[in-house]
Amino acid sequence: MVWLIPAFKDLYLKIKRHRTHILNTIRYGMSNARIEVTSVIFMIWDNFFVGIYTASESVAFYALIRLHHVCSLEGLTATYEVESAALRGMGKSLEPSIITILGTVVFRIIWLATVFRLVPILNLASFGGRNCINFLFGQD
């Protein structure tokens, strides 16, 4: 094949060589998009989904708070969970375990021991992203 522009040949060869990695990256991005779409669906029809589990208004009030906190950051959770699973699939188990423990357990313990102790309200205990930003920057 005769190449008119040598740079295109180099690009073509790089894409051909890394085709599997490029496709896996696209699949990974699409899986995160599906997770985000699912989270948005749960947040839009929140009363319906909470109503499946309880009829009590007081329980539903706190369930809605928790649902919005969990769904608002679910895309971030997917980023480290999928990468940890990929590392486990490659035969490495220590690194993903440390990443998961630091990302979920240690950070939450530090959060509860510092910020939640100062302001003990449910919004800060369940650590919603919006509430964290509001607390740190003093916005209402």
mmCIF file of C-alpha atoms in Angstrom:
data_model
loop_
_atom_site.group_PDB
_atom_site.id
_atom_site.type_symbol
_atom_site.label_atom_id
_atom_site.label_comp_id
_atom_site.label_asym_id
_atom_site.label_seq_id
_atom_site.Cartn_x
_atom_site.Cartn_y
_atom_site.Cartn_z
ATOM 1 C CA MET A 1 0.000 0.000 0.000
ATOM 2 C CA VAL A 2 1.425 3.364 -1.024
ATOM 3 C CA TRP A 3 1.042 6.083 1.586
ATOM 4 C CA LEU A 4 0.791 9.674 0.425
ATOM 5 C CA ILE A 5 1.361 11.095 3.898
ATOM 6 C CA PRO A 6 3.785 9.115 6.108
ATOM 7 C CA ALA A 7 2.164 10.417 9.313
ATOM 8 C CA PHE A 8 -1.069 8.622 8.387
ATOM 9 C CA LYS A 9 0.866 5.391 7.972
ATOM 10 C CA ASP A 10 2.310 5.725 11.472
ATOM 11 C CA LEU A 11 -1.117 6.522 12.890
ATOM 12 C CA TYR A 12 -2.670 3.573 11.062
ATOM 13 C CA LEU A 13 -0.009 1.197 12.376
ATOM 14 C CA LYS A 14 -0.428 2.474 15.942
ATOM 15 C CA ILE A 15 -4.195 2.063 15.778
ATOM 16 C CA LYS A 16 -3.848 -1.398 14.282
ATOM 17 C CA ARG A 17 -1.330 -2.410 16.949
ATOM 18 C CA HIS A 18 -3.436 -1.062 19.837
ATOM 19 C CA ARG A 19 -6.860 -1.960 18.426
ATOM 20 C CA THR A 20 -7.816 -4.169 21.367
ATOM 21 C CA HIS A 21 -6.862 -1.513 23.918
ATOM 22 C CA ILE A 22 -8.761 1.166 22.029
ATOM 23 C CA LEU A 23 -11.890 -1.001 21.824
ATOM 24 C CA ASN A 24 -11.658 -1.861 25.525
ATOM 25 C CA THR A 25 -11.389 1.834 26.385
ATOM 26 C CA ILE A 26 -14.493 2.580 24.313
ATOM 27 C CA ARG A 27 -16.370 -0.284 26.009
ATOM 28 C CA TYR A 28 -15.285 0.983 29.423
ATOM 29 C CA GLY A 29 -16.538 4.474 28.619
ATOM 30 C CA MET A 30 -19.847 3.076 27.390
ATOM 31 C CA SER A 31 -20.275 1.030 30.577
ATOM 32 C CA ASN A 32 -19.756 4.175 32.670
ATOM 33 C CA ALA A 33 -22.305 5.980 30.502
ATOM 34 C CA ARG A 34 -24.827 3.178 31.123
ATOM 35 C CA ILE A 35 -24.223 3.448 34.861
ATOM 36 C CA GLU A 36 -24.761 7.208 34.762
ATOM 37 C CA VAL A 37 -27.967 6.838 32.722
ATOM 38 C CA THR A 38 -29.264 4.265 35.204
ATOM 39 C CA SER A 39 -28.430 6.581 38.112
ATOM 40 C CA VAL A 40 -30.267 9.466 36.447
ATOM 41 C CA ILE A 41 -33.311 7.236 35.896
ATOM 42 C CA PHE A 42 -33.323 6.333 39.595
ATOM 43 C CA MET A 43 -33.029 10.004 40.558
ATOM 44 C CA ILE A 44 -35.823 11.118 38.209
ATOM 45 C CA TRP A 45 -38.313 8.470 39.346
ATOM 46 C CA ASP A 46 -37.052 8.421 42.917
ATOM 47 C CA ASN A 47 -40.478 8.337 44.577
ATOM 48 C CA PHE A 48 -41.525 5.332 42.504
ATOM 49 C CA PHE A 49 -38.417 3.304 43.354
ATOM 50 C CA VAL A 50 -38.488 4.191 47.053
ATOM 51 C CA GLY A 51 -42.217 3.405 47.102
ATOM 52 C CA ILE A 52 -41.423 -0.180 46.110
ATOM 53 C CA TYR A 53 -39.709 -0.703 49.467
ATOM 54 C CA THR A 54 -41.731 1.374 51.914
ATOM 55 C CA ALA A 55 -45.086 3.092 52.367
ATOM 56 C CA SER A 56 -43.989 5.117 55.398
ATOM 57 C CA GLU A 57 -43.383 8.780 54.600
ATOM 58 C CA SER A 58 -40.745 9.213 57.293
ATOM 59 C CA VAL A 59 -38.767 6.223 56.013
ATOM 60 C CA ALA A 60 -39.195 7.409 52.415
ATOM 61 C CA PHE A 61 -37.793 10.835 53.351
ATOM 62 C CA TYR A 62 -34.479 9.349 54.490
ATOM 63 C CA ALA A 63 -34.470 6.782 51.695
ATOM 64 C CA LEU A 64 -34.723 9.591 49.129
ATOM 65 C CA ILE A 65 -31.772 11.391 50.711
ATOM 66 C CA ARG A 66 -29.699 8.222 50.607
ATOM 67 C CA LEU A 67 -30.795 7.385 47.049
ATOM 68 C CA HIS A 68 -29.714 10.785 45.751
ATOM 69 C CA HIS A 69 -26.373 10.588 47.543
ATOM 70 C CA VAL A 70 -25.585 7.138 46.209
ATOM 71 C CA CYS A 71 -26.726 7.838 42.650
ATOM 72 C CA SER A 72 -24.931 11.177 42.397
ATOM 73 C CA LEU A 73 -21.487 9.560 42.772
ATOM 74 C CA GLU A 74 -22.107 6.111 41.300
ATOM 75 C CA GLY A 75 -20.090 6.915 38.186
ATOM 76 C CA LEU A 76 -17.009 7.581 40.308
ATOM 77 C CA THR A 77 -17.413 4.264 42.073
ATOM 78 C CA ALA A 78 -17.496 2.488 38.735
ATOM 79 C CA THR A 79 -14.140 3.967 37.747
ATOM 80 C CA TYR A 80 -12.130 2.301 40.469
ATOM 81 C CA GLU A 81 -14.226 -0.857 40.721
ATOM 82 C CA VAL A 82 -13.849 -1.707 37.023
ATOM 83 C CA GLU A 83 -10.117 -1.018 37.087
ATOM 84 C CA SER A 84 -9.744 -3.162 40.205
ATOM 85 C CA ALA A 85 -11.607 -5.998 38.506
ATOM 86 C CA ALA A 86 -9.349 -5.682 35.460
ATOM 87 C CA LEU A 87 -6.244 -5.895 37.651
ATOM 88 C CA ARG A 88 -7.656 -8.968 39.391
ATOM 89 C CA GLY A 89 -8.248 -10.534 35.989
ATOM 90 C CA MET A 90 -4.573 -9.964 35.169
ATOM 91 C CA GLY A 91 -3.574 -11.935 38.267
ATOM 92 C CA LYS A 92 -2.850 -9.018 40.586
ATOM 93 C CA SER A 93 -4.908 -9.078 43.749
ATOM 94 C CA LEU A 94 -3.039 -6.951 46.305
ATOM 95 C CA GLU A 95 -3.097 -3.619 44.439
ATOM 96 C CA PRO A 96 -6.855 -3.616 43.726
ATOM 97 C CA SER A 97 -7.596 -4.574 47.307
ATOM 98 C CA ILE A 98 -5.534 -1.667 48.606
ATOM 99 C CA ILE A 99 -7.159 0.744 46.126
ATOM 100 C CA THR A 100 -10.658 -0.370 47.116
ATOM 101 C CA ILE A 101 -9.958 -0.266 50.849
ATOM 102 C CA LEU A 102 -8.389 3.198 50.636
ATOM 103 C CA GLY A 103 -11.125 4.504 48.353
ATOM 104 C CA THR A 104 -14.087 3.272 50.314
ATOM 105 C CA VAL A 105 -13.236 2.312 53.865
ATOM 106 C CA VAL A 106 -10.370 4.569 54.959
ATOM 107 C CA PHE A 107 -11.742 7.717 53.341
ATOM 108 C CA ARG A 108 -15.162 7.196 54.936
ATOM 109 C CA ILE A 109 -13.670 6.555 58.372
ATOM 110 C CA ILE A 110 -11.638 9.760 58.106
ATOM 111 C CA TRP A 111 -14.745 11.627 56.914
ATOM 112 C CA LEU A 112 -16.880 10.374 59.803
ATOM 113 C CA ALA A 113 -14.133 10.983 62.373
ATOM 114 C CA THR A 114 -13.547 14.584 61.300
ATOM 115 C CA VAL A 115 -16.316 16.393 59.428
ATOM 116 C CA PHE A 116 -19.280 14.344 60.647
ATOM 117 C CA ARG A 117 -18.130 14.712 64.248
ATOM 118 C CA LEU A 118 -18.241 18.505 63.820
ATOM 119 C CA VAL A 119 -21.645 18.555 62.078
ATOM 120 C CA PRO A 120 -23.577 15.349 62.899
ATOM 121 C CA ILE A 121 -26.377 15.402 60.321
ATOM 122 C CA LEU A 122 -27.457 12.660 57.930
ATOM 123 C CA ASN A 123 -26.500 14.590 54.802
ATOM 124 C CA LEU A 124 -22.871 14.664 55.864
ATOM 125 C CA ALA A 125 -22.838 11.088 57.159
ATOM 126 C CA SER A 126 -23.835 9.624 53.829
ATOM 127 C CA PHE A 127 -21.382 11.927 52.030
ATOM 128 C CA GLY A 128 -23.206 13.216 49.011
ATOM 129 C CA GLY A 129 -20.925 14.996 46.579
ATOM 130 C CA ARG A 130 -23.070 18.122 46.489
ATOM 131 C CA ASN A 131 -23.263 18.317 50.281
ATOM 132 C CA CYS A 132 -19.517 17.859 50.612
ATOM 133 C CA ILE A 133 -18.866 20.776 48.257
ATOM 134 C CA ASN A 134 -21.454 22.923 50.019
ATOM 135 C CA PHE A 135 -19.920 22.156 53.398
ATOM 136 C CA LEU A 136 -16.326 22.763 52.304
ATOM 137 C CA PHE A 137 -17.025 26.010 50.450
ATOM 138 C CA GLY A 138 -19.775 27.373 52.697
ATOM 139 C CA GLN A 139 -22.545 27.467 50.098
ATOM 140 C CA ASP A 140 -26.190 26.734 50.879
#
